[in-house]
Amino acid sequence: MIAPVVELRGVSRVFPAGDVSVTALVDADLVVEPGDYVAVVGPSGSGKSTMLNILGLLDRPTSGTYLLEGIDTSTLSEGQRAGLRSRRIGFVFQSFHLLSHRTVLENVLLATIYNRMPRSERLPAAEEALRRVGLGHRMDFLPTRLSGGERQRVAIARAIVTRPALLLADEPTGNLDSATGESVLAFFDELRNDGLTLIVVTHDDKVSQHAERQVRLRDGRIERAA
Amino acid sequence: MFLALRELSFARGRFALMGSVVALIAVLMVLLSGLSVGLVNDGVSGLKKLPVSSFAFEAGVDESAAFTRSMVEIDKAEMWVDVPGVADAAPFGLTLVNTRTDRGVDIDLALFGVELDSWLLPTAATGSDLSGPGQILLAGTLADEGVAIGDVVVVDQIDKELEVVGFVDGQHTFGHVDVGYVDLSTWQEIRAGARPGDEVPNHVYRWVTAIAVLNEGDAEPDVAAADEMAGTTTMTLEESFGASPGYTAEVMTVQMIQWFLYAISALVVGAFFTVVAIQRRQEIAVMRAMGASTGYLLRDSITQSVILLVVATAVGLGIGLALGAGLSATEMPFALYPSAVAAASAFLVLLGLVGAAFGVLRVTRVDPLTALGASR
Ligand SMILES: Nc1ncnc2c1ncn2[C@@H]1O[C@H](COP(=O)(O)OP(=O)(O)O)[C@@H](O)[C@H]1O
Ligand SMILES: [Mg+2]
């Protein structure tokens, strides 16, 4: 049996904030199988980003267990978590977070360097990823010269160039107009059809409709999917 | 080292500015190094070239002006010869005079008076050794200043004539003036202000500036006991440098400026890389999120600062050496020793790196979560 890509068991995250503490995530259980496309939805402040950051190994749960492809991530060192991040997880952020002083191609290449991909495979992989998102003709551009939709496609190319097991996206269409957003979502559908596991955080119903499963958060608690 | 290099070329202006500051500091540092070596040479090269372990001065003499103030009785040399661990001891005279050659060249001289049969007597590189009263053996550098063998040097005020018989090799200076060796009795007469033809009282020949002492090999004679016995105050040759006029103040001033330069350099470089790290926060956060290890990010940033420091220091060094070559040819007390310059450059790079480390370490503290604004 193949282990689930993601398994959360009773995961909570408490932020100490002065005297009172904020419980952003309460006792969350979640299983995401390979090839799943999950939308995490809920109002602002409900804990969506907190959950995504834990899933992306950017943050650690206060309690509970997170297994990534069967590996208990709580026992790993920061270095091991960074290694896992670079090999198994791709990120797409709402505000793209491209490096503005590097070309489109270099931005994508960076991911392959941390990933320790063999040197000879890096350039072909980066070019291939950019062609896949339809930006084969923009490789030498600086991100500042691209439109929002194009920037997000570069970010997606950067996220998938390492062939991750899991793609995490936090409000990927939040900074895009609806037509451009739709094209990004169409591309996610394509990735899903190729077998990639996706978890997308959104408060937008149009986005969550693309996913086959919705996880609804309210005040840090998962409500059962409708 | 892809990122660091890209960053260098992208933020060219900023790094060039910082590099110029480091380069200018390197230029100053080369010049100061040359000046400090030059000052040392100019102050005490004549003493350094003496085959002496220490000087026994008059008891209780002012140590910063011992060579000009001290008066020691000549017999004390015999007392010092008998001190265990002392190979030899000889009377030594030193006085500063203004002179003019018969060809009209004005020269200030530090007259070193030594006995003609003494181990202190130098050998001439050109011309002949001292062989009698009324002769003078001059520092080799004076040969370039219009003084020749056979010239007559006349001591101001007393009109004492000294015949130039030869030159010792290279620079011999004391307190920024050139050294001339004369026979001890001649020195004693000049020191007493005796004009030619004057009757010189006998007591004049009883006094010298100090007793020069030569230790046996590595022996360390009991100086305190010997001073007690002979009624002298002894300084090692090195300690006696401080008795050269202005020497301590000059060397300390230059050294202080050097230390300030190092400190300024470290602080400026540190501040610069701290600002660079702050500006790159967002970028570093993204790279961390993508799984860049701390080691990778550190190596990247350190490479960047090493490149900046090494290139800038090398450029500064080049300019400094070129300027220094010009200065060496002038009257300025300036001498570049490769070892001193190399050590100073290495130190500059090292301290720059220490400064840079403070900025670079910020890189390790960037939290991808907060820096990415938690994706908001
Ligand atoms: N670093 C933090 N420190 C303190 N409180 C935080 C922190 N991050 C998030 N929170 C709080 O946790 C709750 C959930 O936040 P978040 O996961 O960002 O919600 P969402 O992404 O659904 O809008 C909010 O109340 C937020 O203020
Ligand atoms: Mg959020």
Coordinates of N, CA and C in Angstrom, one line a residue, chain B residues 202-319:
Chain B
N202 N 91.2 67.8 30.7 CA 91.3 66.3 30.7 C 89.9 65.6 31.0
H203 N 89.1 66.3 31.9 CA 87.9 65.6 32.3 C 86.9 65.4 31.1
V204 N 87.1 66.1 30.0 CA 86.3 65.9 28.8 C 86.4 64.5 28.3
Y205 N 87.6 64.0 28.4 CA 87.9 62.6 27.9 C 87.4 61.5 28.8
R206 N 86.8 61.9 30.0 CA 86.3 60.9 30.9 C 84.8 60.6 30.7
W207 N 84.2 61.4 29.9 CA 82.7 61.2 29.8 C 82.3 60.7 28.4
V208 N 81.3 59.8 28.4 CA 80.7 59.3 27.2 C 79.1 59.3 27.4
T209 N 78.4 59.0 26.3 CA 76.9 59.0 26.5 C 76.5 57.7 27.2
A210 N 77.0 56.6 26.8 CA 76.6 55.3 27.4 C 77.7 54.3 27.2
I211 N 77.5 53.2 27.9 CA 78.4 52.0 27.7 C 77.6 51.0 26.8
A212 N 78.1 50.7 25.7 CA 77.4 49.7 24.8 C 77.8 48.4 25.3
V213 N 76.8 47.5 25.4 CA 77.1 46.2 26.0 C 76.7 45.1 25.0
L214 N 77.6 44.1 24.9 CA 77.3 43.0 24.0 C 77.2 41.7 24.8
N215 N 76.1 41.0 24.8 CA 75.9 39.8 25.6 C 76.6 38.6 24.9
E216 N 76.9 37.6 25.7 CA 77.5 36.4 25.2 C 76.3 35.6 24.6
G217 N 76.3 35.3 23.4 CA 75.2 34.5 22.8 C 73.9 34.9 23.2
D218 N 73.1 33.9 23.8 CA 71.8 34.2 24.3 C 71.8 34.5 25.8
A219 N 72.9 34.7 26.3 CA 73.0 34.9 27.8 C 72.2 36.2 28.2
E220 N 71.6 36.1 29.4 CA 70.9 37.3 29.9 C 71.5 37.7 31.2
P221 N 72.5 38.6 31.1 CA 73.2 39.1 32.3 C 72.2 39.6 33.3
D222 N 72.6 39.6 34.6 CA 71.7 40.1 35.6 C 71.9 41.7 35.6
V223 N 71.1 42.3 34.8 CA 71.2 43.7 34.5 C 71.0 44.6 35.8
A224 N 70.0 44.2 36.6 CA 69.7 44.9 37.8 C 71.0 45.0 38.7
A225 N 71.6 43.8 38.9 CA 72.7 43.8 39.7 C 73.9 44.6 39.1
A226 N 74.0 44.5 37.8 CA 75.1 45.2 37.1 C 74.9 46.7 37.2
D227 N 73.7 47.1 37.1 CA 73.4 48.5 37.2 C 73.7 49.0 38.6
E228 N 73.3 48.2 39.5 CA 73.6 48.6 40.9 C 75.1 48.7 41.2
M229 N 75.8 47.8 40.6 CA 77.2 47.7 40.8 C 77.9 48.9 40.1
A230 N 77.5 49.1 38.8 CA 78.2 50.1 38.0 C 77.6 51.5 38.2
G231 N 76.4 51.6 38.8 CA 75.8 52.9 38.9 C 75.2 53.4 37.5
T232 N 74.5 52.5 36.8 CA 74.0 52.9 35.5 C 72.5 52.5 35.4
T233 N 71.9 52.9 34.3 CA 70.5 52.5 34.0 C 70.6 51.8 32.7
T234 N 70.2 50.6 32.6 CA 70.4 49.9 31.3 C 69.1 49.7 30.6
M235 N 69.2 49.9 29.3 CA 68.0 49.6 28.4 C 68.5 48.7 27.3
T236 N 67.7 47.7 26.9 CA 68.1 46.9 25.8 C 68.1 47.8 24.5
L237 N 68.7 47.3 23.4 CA 68.8 48.1 22.2 C 67.4 48.5 21.8
E238 N 66.4 47.6 21.8 CA 65.0 47.9 21.4 C 64.4 49.0 22.3
E239 N 64.6 48.8 23.6 CA 64.1 49.8 24.6 C 64.7 51.2 24.3
S240 N 66.0 51.2 23.8 CA 66.7 52.5 23.6 C 66.1 53.2 22.4
F241 N 65.4 52.5 21.5 CA 64.7 53.2 20.4 C 63.8 54.3 20.9
G242 N 63.2 54.0 22.0 CA 62.3 55.0 22.6 C 63.0 56.3 23.0
A243 N 64.3 56.2 23.1 CA 65.1 57.4 23.5 C 65.5 58.2 22.3
S244 N 65.1 57.7 21.1 CA 65.4 58.5 19.9 C 64.3 59.6 19.8
P245 N 64.7 60.8 19.5 CA 63.7 61.9 19.6 C 62.5 61.7 18.8
G246 N 61.3 61.8 19.4 CA 60.0 61.7 18.7 C 59.6 60.3 18.4
Y247 N 60.5 59.3 18.6 CA 60.3 57.9 18.0 C 59.0 57.3 18.6
T248 N 58.8 57.3 19.9 CA 57.7 56.7 20.5 C 56.4 57.4 20.1
A249 N 56.4 58.7 20.1 CA 55.1 59.4 19.7 C 54.8 59.1 18.3
E250 N 55.8 59.1 17.4 CA 55.5 58.9 16.0 C 54.9 57.5 15.7
V251 N 55.6 56.5 16.3 CA 55.2 55.1 16.1 C 53.8 54.9 16.7
M252 N 53.6 55.5 17.8 CA 52.3 55.3 18.5 C 51.2 56.0 17.7
T253 N 51.4 57.1 17.1 CA 50.4 57.8 16.4 C 50.1 57.0 15.1
V254 N 51.1 56.6 14.4 CA 50.8 55.8 13.2 C 50.1 54.5 13.5
Q255 N 50.5 53.9 14.6 CA 49.8 52.6 14.9 C 48.4 52.9 15.3
M256 N 48.1 54.0 16.0 CA 46.8 54.2 16.4 C 45.9 54.5 15.2
I257 N 46.4 55.2 14.2 CA 45.7 55.5 13.0 C 45.4 54.2 12.3
Q258 N 46.4 53.3 12.3 CA 46.2 52.0 11.6 C 45.1 51.2 12.3
W259 N 45.1 51.2 13.6 CA 44.0 50.5 14.3 C 42.7 51.1 14.1
F260 N 42.6 52.4 14.0 CA 41.4 53.0 13.7 C 40.9 52.6 12.4
L261 N 41.8 52.6 11.4 CA 41.4 52.2 10.0 C 40.8 50.8 10.0
Y262 N 41.5 49.9 10.7 CA 41.0 48.5 10.7 C 39.6 48.5 11.3
A263 N 39.4 49.2 12.4 CA 38.1 49.2 13.1 C 37.1 49.8 12.2
I264 N 37.4 51.0 11.5 CA 36.5 51.6 10.6 C 36.1 50.7 9.5
S265 N 37.1 50.0 9.0 CA 36.8 49.1 7.9 C 35.9 48.0 8.3
A266 N 36.1 47.4 9.5 CA 35.3 46.3 9.9 C 33.8 46.8 10.1
L267 N 33.7 48.0 10.7 CA 32.4 48.5 11.0 C 31.6 48.9 9.8
V268 N 32.3 49.5 8.8 CA 31.7 49.9 7.6 C 31.2 48.7 6.8
V269 N 32.1 47.7 6.7 CA 31.8 46.5 5.9 C 30.6 45.8 6.6
G270 N 30.7 45.7 8.0 CA 29.6 45.1 8.7 C 28.3 45.8 8.5
A271 N 28.3 47.1 8.6 CA 27.0 47.9 8.4 C 26.5 47.6 7.0
F272 N 27.4 47.6 6.0 CA 27.0 47.4 4.6 C 26.3 46.0 4.4
F273 N 27.0 45.0 4.9 CA 26.4 43.7 4.7 C 25.1 43.4 5.5
T274 N 25.0 44.2 6.6 CA 23.8 44.1 7.4 C 22.6 44.7 6.5
V275 N 22.9 45.8 5.9 CA 21.9 46.4 5.1 C 21.5 45.5 3.9
V276 N 22.6 44.9 3.3 CA 22.4 44.0 2.2 C 21.5 42.9 2.6
A277 N 21.8 42.3 3.8 CA 21.0 41.2 4.3 C 19.5 41.6 4.5
I278 N 19.3 42.8 5.1 CA 18.0 43.3 5.3 C 17.2 43.4 4.0
Q279 N 17.9 44.0 3.0 CA 17.3 44.2 1.7 C 17.0 42.9 1.0
R280 N 17.8 41.8 1.4 CA 17.6 40.5 0.7 C 16.6 39.6 1.5
R281 N 16.0 40.1 2.5 CA 15.2 39.3 3.4 C 14.2 38.5 2.7
Q282 N 13.4 39.3 1.9 CA 12.3 38.7 1.1 C 12.8 37.5 0.2
E283 N 13.9 37.9 -0.5 CA 14.5 36.9 -1.4 C 15.0 35.7 -0.7
I284 N 15.7 35.9 0.5 CA 16.2 34.8 1.3 C 15.0 33.9 1.8
A285 N 14.0 34.6 2.2 CA 12.8 33.9 2.7 C 12.3 33.0 1.6
V286 N 12.2 33.5 0.4 CA 11.7 32.6 -0.7 C 12.6 31.4 -0.9
M287 N 13.9 31.7 -0.9 CA 14.9 30.6 -1.2 C 14.8 29.6 -0.1
R288 N 14.6 30.1 1.2 CA 14.4 29.1 2.3 C 13.1 28.3 2.1
A289 N 12.1 28.9 1.7 CA 10.8 28.2 1.5 C 11.0 27.1 0.4
M290 N 11.9 27.5 -0.6 CA 12.1 26.5 -1.6 C 13.1 25.4 -1.2
G291 N 13.6 25.5 0.0 CA 14.4 24.4 0.6 C 15.9 24.7 0.5
A292 N 16.3 25.9 0.3 CA 17.7 26.2 0.4 C 18.2 26.0 1.8
S293 N 19.3 25.3 2.0 CA 19.8 25.0 3.3 C 20.5 26.3 3.8
T294 N 20.6 26.4 5.1 CA 21.3 27.5 5.8 C 22.7 27.5 5.3
G295 N 23.3 26.3 5.2 CA 24.7 26.3 4.7 C 24.9 26.9 3.3
Y296 N 23.9 26.6 2.4 CA 24.0 27.1 1.1 C 23.9 28.6 1.1
L297 N 23.0 29.1 1.9 CA 22.7 30.6 1.9 C 23.9 31.3 2.5
L298 N 24.5 30.7 3.5 CA 25.7 31.3 4.2 C 26.9 31.3 3.2
R299 N 27.1 30.2 2.6 CA 28.2 30.1 1.6 C 28.1 31.2 0.5
D300 N 26.8 31.3 0.1 CA 26.5 32.3 -1.0 C 26.9 33.7 -0.5
S301 N 26.4 34.0 0.7 CA 26.7 35.4 1.2 C 28.1 35.6 1.5
I302 N 28.8 34.6 2.1 CA 30.2 34.7 2.4 C 31.0 34.9 1.2
T303 N 30.7 34.1 0.1 CA 31.4 34.2 -1.1 C 31.3 35.7 -1.6
Q304 N 30.1 36.2 -1.5 CA 29.9 37.6 -2.0 C 30.8 38.5 -1.2
S305 N 30.9 38.4 0.1 CA 31.7 39.4 0.9 C 33.2 39.1 0.6
V306 N 33.6 37.8 0.4 CA 35.0 37.6 0.2 C 35.4 38.2 -1.2
I307 N 34.5 38.0 -2.2 CA 34.9 38.6 -3.5 C 35.0 40.1 -3.3
L308 N 34.0 40.7 -2.7 CA 34.1 42.2 -2.6 C 35.4 42.6 -1.8
L309 N 35.7 42.0 -0.7 CA 36.8 42.4 0.1 C 38.1 42.2 -0.6
V310 N 38.3 41.0 -1.2 CA 39.5 40.6 -1.8 C 39.8 41.5 -3.1
V311 N 38.7 41.7 -3.9 CA 38.9 42.5 -5.1 C 39.2 43.9 -4.7
A312 N 38.4 44.5 -3.8 CA 38.6 45.9 -3.4 C 40.0 46.1 -2.7
T313 N 40.4 45.1 -1.9 CA 41.7 45.3 -1.2 C 42.8 45.2 -2.2
A314 N 42.6 44.3 -3.2 CA 43.7 44.1 -4.2 C 43.8 45.4 -5.0
V315 N 42.7 46.0 -5.4 CA 42.7 47.2 -6.1 C 43.4 48.3 -5.3
G316 N 43.0 48.5 -4.0 CA 43.6 49.5 -3.2 C 45.1 49.2 -3.0
L317 N 45.4 48.0 -2.9 CA 46.8 47.6 -2.7 C 47.6 48.1 -3.9
G318 N 47.1 47.8 -5.1 CA 47.8 48.2 -6.3 C 48.0 49.7 -6.4
I319 N 46.9 50.5 -6.1 CA 47.0 51.9 -6.1 C 48.0 52.4 -5.0

